Coordinates of C-alpha atoms and ligand atoms in Angstrom, one line a residue:
X4 CA -83.9 51.2 -39.2
X5 CA -86.4 48.9 -37.5
X6 CA -85.5 48.1 -34.0
X7 CA -86.7 44.7 -32.7
X8 CA -86.8 44.8 -29.0
X9 CA -85.6 41.8 -27.0
X10 CA -88.4 40.0 -25.3
X11 CA -88.6 40.8 -21.6
X12 CA -86.5 38.2 -19.8
X13 CA -89.4 36.7 -17.9
X14 CA -91.3 36.1 -21.2
X15 CA -88.6 33.8 -22.5
X16 CA -89.0 30.3 -21.1
X17 CA -85.9 29.0 -19.4
X18 CA -85.8 25.9 -21.6
X19 CA -85.9 28.1 -24.8
X20 CA -83.2 30.3 -23.4
X21 CA -80.9 27.4 -22.6
X22 CA -81.6 25.7 -25.9
X23 CA -80.6 28.8 -27.7
X24 CA -77.5 29.2 -25.5
X25 CA -76.2 25.6 -26.1
X26 CA -77.2 25.6 -29.8
X27 CA -75.1 28.8 -30.3
X28 CA -72.3 27.2 -28.3
X29 CA -72.2 24.1 -30.6
X30 CA -72.3 26.4 -33.6
X31 CA -69.4 28.4 -32.2
X32 CA -67.4 25.3 -31.4
X33 CA -68.0 24.0 -34.9
X34 CA -66.7 27.2 -36.4
X35 CA -63.9 28.0 -34.0
X36 CA -62.5 24.6 -32.9
X37 CA -63.6 21.7 -35.1
X38 CA -60.8 19.6 -33.7
X39 CA -62.3 19.8 -30.2
X40 CA -65.8 19.4 -31.6
X41 CA -64.8 16.1 -33.2
X42 CA -63.2 14.9 -30.0
X43 CA -66.4 15.7 -28.0
X44 CA -68.4 13.8 -30.7
X45 CA -66.1 10.9 -30.8
X46 CA -66.2 10.4 -27.1
X47 CA -70.0 10.2 -27.2
X48 CA -69.7 7.5 -29.9
X49 CA -67.1 5.6 -27.9
X50 CA -69.2 5.6 -24.8
X51 CA -72.3 4.6 -26.8
X52 CA -70.5 1.6 -28.4
X53 CA -68.4 0.2 -25.6
X54 CA -69.5 -1.6 -22.5
X55 CA -68.1 0.2 -19.5
X56 CA -67.7 -2.2 -16.6
X57 CA -65.2 0.0 -14.8
X58 CA -66.6 0.0 -11.3
X59 CA -65.6 3.5 -10.4
X60 CA -67.6 5.3 -13.1
X61 CA -71.1 5.6 -14.6
X62 CA -72.7 7.6 -17.3
X63 CA -73.7 10.9 -15.7
X64 CA -77.3 12.0 -16.5
X65 CA -77.1 14.4 -19.5
X66 CA -79.1 16.9 -17.4
X67 CA -76.4 16.8 -14.8
X68 CA -73.8 17.5 -17.4
X69 CA -75.8 20.4 -18.8
X70 CA -76.0 21.9 -15.3
X71 CA -72.2 21.4 -15.0
X72 CA -71.7 23.1 -18.3
X73 CA -73.8 26.0 -17.3
X74 CA -73.1 29.7 -16.8
X75 CA -72.6 29.1 -13.1
X76 CA -69.1 28.3 -14.2
X77 CA -68.6 32.1 -14.5
X78 CA -69.2 33.0 -10.9
X79 CA -66.6 33.3 -8.2
X80 CA -68.3 32.7 -4.9
X81 CA -66.0 32.2 -2.0
X82 CA -68.0 31.5 1.2
X83 CA -71.3 29.9 1.7
X84 CA -75.0 30.8 0.9
X85 CA -75.8 34.2 2.4
X86 CA -72.1 34.8 3.4
X87 CA -70.1 35.3 0.2
X88 CA -67.0 37.3 -0.4
X89 CA -68.1 38.3 -3.9
X90 CA -71.1 39.9 -5.5
X91 CA -73.4 38.2 -8.0
X92 CA -74.3 35.2 -6.0
X93 CA -78.1 35.5 -5.8
X94 CA -78.6 32.3 -7.9
X95 CA -75.5 30.7 -6.7
X96 CA -76.8 30.8 -3.1
X97 CA -80.0 29.2 -4.2
X98 CA -78.4 26.4 -6.2
X99 CA -76.0 25.6 -3.4
X100 CA -78.8 25.6 -0.8
X101 CA -80.8 23.3 -3.2
X102 CA -77.9 20.9 -3.4
X103 CA -77.4 21.0 0.4
X104 CA -81.1 20.3 1.1
X105 CA -81.1 17.5 -1.3
X106 CA -77.9 15.9 0.1
X107 CA -79.4 16.1 3.6
X108 CA -82.6 14.4 2.4
X109 CA -80.9 11.8 0.3
X110 CA -78.5 10.6 3.0
X111 CA -80.6 11.3 6.1
X112 CA -77.8 13.7 7.2
X113 CA -77.9 16.6 9.6
X114 CA -75.2 18.5 7.7
X115 CA -73.9 18.5 4.1
X116 CA -71.2 20.4 2.5
X117 CA -71.5 20.2 -1.3
X118 CA -68.3 22.2 -2.2
X119 CA -65.5 19.6 -2.1
X120 CA -64.0 19.3 -5.6
X121 CA -63.7 15.5 -5.1
X122 CA -64.0 12.8 -2.5
X123 CA -60.2 12.9 -2.2
X124 CA -60.4 16.6 -1.3
X125 CA -63.2 15.8 1.1
X126 CA -61.0 13.2 2.8
X127 CA -58.2 15.8 3.0
X128 CA -60.6 18.2 4.6
X129 CA -61.5 15.7 7.2
X130 CA -57.9 14.7 8.0
X131 CA -56.6 18.3 8.0
X132 CA -59.4 19.6 10.1
X133 CA -59.3 16.9 12.8
X134 CA -55.7 15.8 12.9
X135 CA -52.2 17.3 13.4
X136 CA -49.4 16.4 11.0
X137 CA -47.8 13.0 11.7
X138 CA -50.9 11.8 13.6
X139 CA -51.5 8.1 13.0
X140 CA -54.3 7.1 10.7
X141 CA -55.5 3.6 9.8
X142 CA -57.1 2.7 6.5
X143 CA -57.5 -0.3 4.2
X144 CA -54.3 -0.8 2.2
X145 CA -54.4 0.5 -1.3
X146 CA -53.3 -2.9 -2.6
X147 CA -56.2 -4.6 -0.7
X148 CA -58.8 -2.3 -2.3
X149 CA -58.4 0.9 -0.3
X150 CA -58.0 4.3 -1.8
X151 CA -55.1 6.6 -2.5
X152 CA -56.5 9.2 -0.2
X153 CA -56.8 6.8 2.7
X154 CA -53.1 6.9 3.6
X155 CA -51.2 5.6 0.5
X156 CA -47.5 6.5 0.7
X157 CA -47.6 8.2 -2.6
X158 CA -50.6 10.4 -1.6
X159 CA -50.5 13.5 0.6
X160 CA -52.6 11.5 3.2
X161 CA -49.6 9.1 3.6
X162 CA -47.0 11.9 3.6
X163 CA -48.5 14.3 6.1
X164 CA -49.9 11.7 8.4
X165 CA -48.4 8.5 9.8
X166 CA -50.4 5.9 7.9
X167 CA -51.0 2.3 8.9
X168 CA -53.0 -0.2 6.9
X169 CA -55.2 -3.1 7.5
X170 CA -55.6 -5.8 4.8
X171 CA -58.1 -8.5 3.8
X172 CA -58.2 -12.1 5.1
X173 CA -57.4 -15.0 2.8
X174 CA -61.1 -15.2 2.0
X175 CA -60.9 -11.6 0.6
X176 CA -63.0 -10.2 3.5
X177 CA -62.1 -7.5 6.0
X178 CA -61.0 -9.1 9.2
X179 CA -62.4 -6.9 11.9
X180 CA -60.2 -8.6 14.5
X181 CA -57.2 -7.5 12.4
X182 CA -58.5 -4.0 12.3
X183 CA -59.0 -4.0 16.0
X184 CA -55.5 -5.4 16.6
X185 CA -53.9 -2.8 14.3
X186 CA -55.9 0.0 16.0
X187 CA -54.8 -1.2 19.4
X188 CA -51.2 -1.4 18.2
X189 CA -51.0 2.0 16.4
X190 CA -53.6 4.0 18.3
X191 CA -54.8 5.9 15.2
X192 CA -56.5 9.3 15.6
X193 CA -58.6 8.5 12.5
X194 CA -59.8 5.2 11.2
X195 CA -61.0 5.1 7.6
X196 CA -63.6 2.7 6.4
X197 CA -64.0 2.8 2.7
X198 CA -63.1 0.7 -0.3
X199 CA -62.7 0.7 -4.0
X200 CA -62.6 -3.0 -4.8
X201 CA -64.5 -4.7 -2.0
X202 CA -67.6 -6.7 -3.0
X203 CA -69.1 -7.2 0.4
X204 CA -71.1 -5.2 3.0
X205 CA -69.1 -3.0 5.4
X206 CA -69.9 -3.3 9.1
X207 CA -70.0 0.3 10.2
X208 CA -71.0 -0.5 13.7
X209 CA -67.9 -2.8 14.1
X210 CA -65.7 0.0 12.7
X211 CA -67.2 2.5 15.2
X212 CA -66.8 0.2 18.1
X213 CA -63.1 -0.2 17.3
X214 CA -62.7 3.6 16.8
X215 CA -64.4 4.3 20.1
X216 CA -62.1 1.7 21.9
X217 CA -59.0 3.5 20.7
X218 CA -60.4 7.0 20.8
X219 CA -60.2 7.6 17.1
X220 CA -62.6 9.4 14.8
X221 CA -64.3 7.2 12.1
X222 CA -64.4 8.4 8.5
X223 CA -66.6 6.4 6.2
X224 CA -65.8 7.1 2.5
X225 CA -68.8 5.7 0.6
X226 CA -67.7 6.9 -2.8
X227 CA -68.2 3.5 -4.4
X228 CA -71.5 2.6 -2.8
X229 CA -73.3 5.9 -2.3
X230 CA -76.2 5.0 -4.5
X231 CA -76.8 1.7 -2.7
X232 CA -76.7 3.5 0.6
X233 CA -79.2 6.1 -0.6
X234 CA -81.5 3.4 -1.8
X235 CA -81.2 1.4 1.4
X236 CA -79.5 -1.5 -0.3
X237 CA -76.3 -1.1 1.8
X238 CA -76.4 -0.1 5.4
X239 CA -75.8 3.6 5.9
X240 CA -72.9 4.8 8.0
X241 CA -74.4 8.2 8.5
X242 CA -75.0 7.7 12.3
X243 CA -72.1 5.4 12.9
X244 CA -69.2 7.4 11.4
X245 CA -68.1 10.7 12.7
X246 CA -67.8 11.9 9.1
X247 CA -69.0 10.5 5.8
X248 CA -67.5 11.5 2.5
X249 CA -68.4 10.5 -1.0
X250 CA -68.0 11.5 -4.6
X251 CA -71.0 12.2 -6.8
X252 CA -70.0 10.6 -10.1
X253 CA -70.1 6.9 -9.4
X254 CA -73.5 5.6 -8.2
X255 CA -75.2 9.0 -8.1
X256 CA -74.7 9.4 -11.8
X257 CA -73.7 13.0 -11.3
X258 CA -70.8 15.3 -12.1
X259 CA -67.3 14.6 -10.7
X260 CA -67.2 16.1 -7.2
X261 CA -67.4 15.4 -3.5
X262 CA -69.6 15.8 -0.5
X263 CA -69.0 15.9 3.3
X264 CA -71.9 14.6 5.3
X265 CA -72.6 14.4 9.0
X266 CA -75.3 12.5 10.9
X267 CA -75.7 12.4 14.7
X268 CA -72.2 13.6 15.1
X269 CA -72.9 17.0 13.6
X270 CA -73.3 18.7 17.0
X271 CA -70.4 16.8 18.6
X272 CA -68.2 19.3 20.5
X273 CA -64.5 19.0 19.6
X274 CA -61.6 20.0 21.8
X275 CA -61.6 23.8 21.5
X276 CA -65.4 24.0 21.7
X277 CA -66.4 24.0 18.1
X278 CA -68.9 21.5 16.7
X279 CA -67.9 18.9 14.1
X280 CA -70.3 20.7 11.6
X281 CA -68.6 24.0 12.2
X282 CA -65.2 22.3 11.8
X283 CA -66.1 20.7 8.5
X284 CA -67.6 24.0 7.3
X285 CA -64.4 25.9 7.8
X286 CA -62.4 22.8 6.8
X287 CA -63.7 22.9 3.3
X288 CA -63.5 26.7 3.0
X289 CA -61.2 28.4 3.8
X290 CA -58.9 25.7 5.1
X291 CA -58.7 23.4 2.0
X292 CA -60.4 25.2 -0.9
X293 CA -61.0 28.7 -2.2
X294 CA -63.9 29.4 -4.5
X295 CA -66.3 26.5 -5.1
X296 CA -66.9 25.1 -8.5
X297 CA -70.5 26.4 -8.7
X298 CA -71.3 24.7 -12.0
X299 CA -70.3 21.4 -10.4
X300 CA -72.6 22.2 -7.4
X301 CA -75.4 22.7 -9.9
X302 CA -74.7 19.3 -11.4
X303 CA -74.7 17.8 -7.9
X304 CA -78.0 19.4 -7.1
X305 CA -79.5 17.7 -10.1
X306 CA -78.0 14.3 -9.3
X307 CA -79.0 14.6 -5.6
X308 CA -82.6 15.5 -6.7
X309 CA -82.7 12.6 -9.1
X310 CA -82.1 10.0 -6.3
X311 CA -85.6 10.7 -5.0
X312 CA -87.1 10.7 -8.5
X313 CA -88.5 7.9 -10.5
X314 CA -86.3 5.0 -11.3
X315 CA -83.4 5.5 -9.0
X316 CA -84.2 2.8 -6.5
X317 CA -84.9 0.4 -9.4
X318 CA -81.5 1.3 -11.0
X319 CA -79.8 0.6 -7.7
X320 CA -81.6 -2.7 -7.4
X321 CA -80.5 -3.6 -10.9
X322 CA -76.9 -2.7 -10.0
X323 CA -76.9 -5.3 -7.3
X324 CA -78.8 -8.0 -9.2
X325 CA -76.7 -7.6 -12.3
X326 CA -73.4 -7.8 -10.4
X327 CA -74.6 -10.8 -8.5
X328 CA -75.6 -12.4 -11.8
X329 CA -72.3 -11.7 -13.4
X330 CA -70.4 -13.2 -10.4
X331 CA -72.6 -16.3 -10.5
X332 CA -72.1 -16.7 -14.3
X333 CA -68.3 -16.3 -14.0
X334 CA -68.2 -18.8 -11.1
X335 CA -70.3 -21.3 -13.2
X336 CA -67.7 -21.0 -16.0
X337 CA -64.9 -21.9 -13.6
X338 CA -63.6 -18.4 -12.9
X339 CA -62.2 -17.7 -9.4
X340 CA -64.3 -14.8 -8.1
X341 CA -62.9 -13.2 -4.9
X342 CA -65.1 -13.9 -1.9
X343 CA -67.3 -16.0 -4.2
X344 CA -69.7 -13.3 -5.2
X345 CA -70.8 -9.8 -4.4
X346 CA -73.2 -7.8 -2.3
X347 CA -72.7 -4.6 -4.3
X348 CA -71.7 -3.5 -7.8
X349 CA -68.2 -5.0 -7.7
X350 CA -67.0 -8.4 -8.9
X351 CA -63.3 -9.1 -8.6
X352 CA -62.0 -12.0 -10.6
X353 CA -58.6 -13.8 -10.3
X354 CA -57.7 -14.0 -14.0
X355 CA -54.2 -15.3 -13.3
X356 CA -55.4 -18.5 -11.7
X357 CA -58.4 -18.7 -13.9
X358 CA -56.9 -18.0 -17.3
X359 CA -53.2 -17.9 -16.8
X360 CA -53.0 -14.2 -17.8
X361 CA -52.2 -11.1 -15.8
X362 CA -54.8 -8.4 -15.0
X363 CA -53.2 -5.9 -17.4
X364 CA -53.3 -8.4 -20.2
X365 CA -56.9 -9.2 -19.4
X366 CA -57.8 -5.5 -19.3
X367 CA -56.1 -4.8 -22.6
X368 CA -57.6 -7.8 -24.4
X369 CA -61.1 -7.0 -23.3
X370 CA -60.7 -3.4 -24.2
X371 CA -59.8 -4.4 -27.8
X372 CA -63.2 -6.2 -27.8
X373 CA -65.1 -3.1 -26.5
X374 CA -65.4 -4.3 -22.8
X375 CA -63.9 -1.9 -20.3
X376 CA -62.6 -3.2 -17.0
X377 CA -59.6 -2.5 -14.9
X378 CA -56.7 -4.6 -13.6
X379 CA -56.9 -5.0 -9.9
X380 CA -54.6 -6.6 -7.3
X381 CA -56.0 -9.5 -5.3
X382 CA -55.2 -10.9 -1.9
X383 CA -51.6 -12.2 -1.8
X384 CA -50.9 -10.8 -5.3
X385 CA -47.3 -11.3 -6.5
X386 CA -47.7 -8.7 -9.2
X387 CA -47.5 -4.9 -8.7
X388 CA -50.6 -2.8 -9.3
X389 CA -49.6 -1.9 -12.8
X390 CA -49.7 -5.6 -13.7
X391 CA -52.0 -7.3 -11.1
X392 CA -53.5 -10.8 -11.1
X393 CA -57.1 -9.8 -11.1
X394 CA -59.6 -7.6 -12.8
X395 CA -62.5 -5.6 -11.3
X396 CA -65.9 -5.5 -12.9
X397 CA -68.7 -3.1 -12.0
X398 CA -72.3 -3.0 -12.9
X399 CA -73.2 0.7 -12.7
X400 CA -72.9 1.0 -16.5
X401 CA -74.9 -2.1 -17.2
X402 CA -77.7 -0.9 -14.8
X403 CA -77.8 2.4 -16.7
X404 CA -78.3 0.5 -19.9
X405 CA -81.1 -1.5 -18.2
X406 CA -79.4 -4.8 -18.9
X407 CA -81.3 -7.9 -17.8
X408 CA -79.8 -11.2 -16.7
X409 CA -79.8 -12.6 -20.3
X410 CA -77.5 -9.7 -21.2
X411 CA -75.3 -10.6 -18.3
X412 CA -75.1 -14.2 -19.5
X413 CA -73.9 -12.9 -22.9
X414 CA -71.4 -10.7 -21.2
X415 CA -70.0 -13.6 -19.1
X416 CA -69.8 -15.7 -22.2
X417 CA -67.8 -13.2 -24.2
X418 CA -65.6 -12.3 -21.3
X419 CA -64.7 -15.9 -20.7
X420 CA -64.2 -16.6 -24.5
X421 CA -61.9 -13.6 -24.9
X422 CA -59.8 -14.3 -21.7
X423 CA -59.6 -18.0 -22.6
X424 CA -58.3 -17.1 -26.1
X425 CA -55.8 -14.5 -24.8
X426 CA -52.3 -16.0 -24.9
X427 CA -49.7 -14.3 -22.8
X428 CA -46.4 -13.6 -24.4
X429 CA -45.2 -11.9 -21.2
X430 CA -46.8 -10.4 -18.1
X431 CA -47.7 -7.3 -20.1
X432 CA -48.0 -8.6 -23.7
X433 CA -50.4 -11.0 -25.3
X434 CA -51.9 -12.3 -28.5
X435 CA -55.6 -12.3 -29.3
X436 CA -57.0 -13.9 -32.5
X437 CA -58.1 -11.1 -34.8
X438 CA -61.3 -12.9 -35.8
X439 CA -62.4 -13.2 -32.2
X440 CA -61.5 -9.6 -31.5
X441 CA -63.6 -8.3 -34.5
X442 CA -66.5 -10.6 -33.8
X443 CA -66.7 -9.8 -30.1
X444 CA -66.3 -6.0 -30.7
X445 CA -69.2 -6.2 -33.2
X446 CA -71.3 -8.2 -30.7
X447 CA -70.6 -5.7 -27.9
X448 CA -71.4 -2.7 -30.2
X449 CA -74.7 -4.3 -31.2
X450 CA -75.5 -5.0 -27.6
X451 CA -74.7 -1.5 -26.5
X452 CA -76.7 0.1 -29.3
X453 CA -79.7 -2.1 -28.5
X454 CA -79.6 -0.9 -24.9
X455 CA -78.4 2.7 -25.0
X456 CA -78.0 4.8 -21.8
X457 CA -80.9 7.2 -21.7
X458 CA -79.9 10.4 -23.5
X459 CA -76.7 9.0 -25.0
X460 CA -77.3 8.7 -28.7
Ligands
DSN513 N1 -60.5 4.9 -6.6 C1 -60.5 4.8 -8.0 C2 -61.2 3.6 -8.5 O1 -62.0 3.0 -7.7 O2 -61.1 3.2 -9.6 C3 -61.0 6.0 -8.7 O3 -62.2 6.4 -8.2

């Protein structure tokens, strides 16, 4: 029998080894689970052919997904680089350190923790590390565009802590005088600055001044605007807030996951003598999490490296200009846009007053035509969140497709045509002419295929 020796490991190029690994995996999936294989394929097609304007997502770079789907998933690695509770972490340590170094560089931070499973978990880390149960916290109301993890009653943050909320003024803007008044009234130990449906710039210095006045920590959750912050297109909170959290899958085009970042506050001594950095380090592990998702950290490392690579700043610029163009086009067509425009990737439109339909009906009618948005409450909304009077558009997906302003004009045209033709039969049901639905879906499909996201075929 002829024995063919394996090539020595070092002689096989990493790319060839990975290609063989993933090709075998696809073959295995095809043979062993065709149902799942089809779903994976169908999802690629769905994403290729629909226009995702959901502001809280973006198409991850395929290389980030590859890293996330890597053999790092097989490693249990409690602890931190150089201080693990398990063997087999030689490469894990290197990939986590790479992600940390890149996060520090990207955000101008002094400390980064790349292990949080999500930004919500990162927020729990901050609260649980710095506060005692029932301590007062103050964040933007969920209904005004805050986040579940900022003290919503249905979330652990609102159950464990005594949560108070600030809202938006009638103009749709944060009223810093109201934030100050609420802070004076409730004396929160933590103020949370961070939004999910807010189209304007956040004034970190104003938040910090209020926090200092009442003796609160300031947490900036920049999940929605992390890319703009990295690119210098939104002011950075890194040296204003005590702690900054973010996810990595919105404007960083990375895997789903979270980060905890510290700027000048990293060496701040807390009661008890530990620094804020030490407190966050033990707050992630072992206080909140066990073993990290190392494959996700590998994906984060990729995404965090890509922000200093070619094209990232241009993409962020495009995010802003496309959103501004969309807002302007909608306003020109008579749509009521909250705050009149946008400074970031978000455009919130009042579809109830503009088209006489609820947010849920607008969302569903647009989805039938291949345009994906989400219903969103607006200031003074009489409808609950599941119905809402507005929709939220986001430009992360259009920027990834390298849309230009002519494309945005077409998007505004078809959105307005569809919403004008949508006839409500109740707050949650509607009729849409079939001819319009089919024509628009075909137009959207053609537009999306003409401008695919790099790597998504
Ligand atoms: N916070 C939710 C959103 O903005 O849609 C999910 O990230």
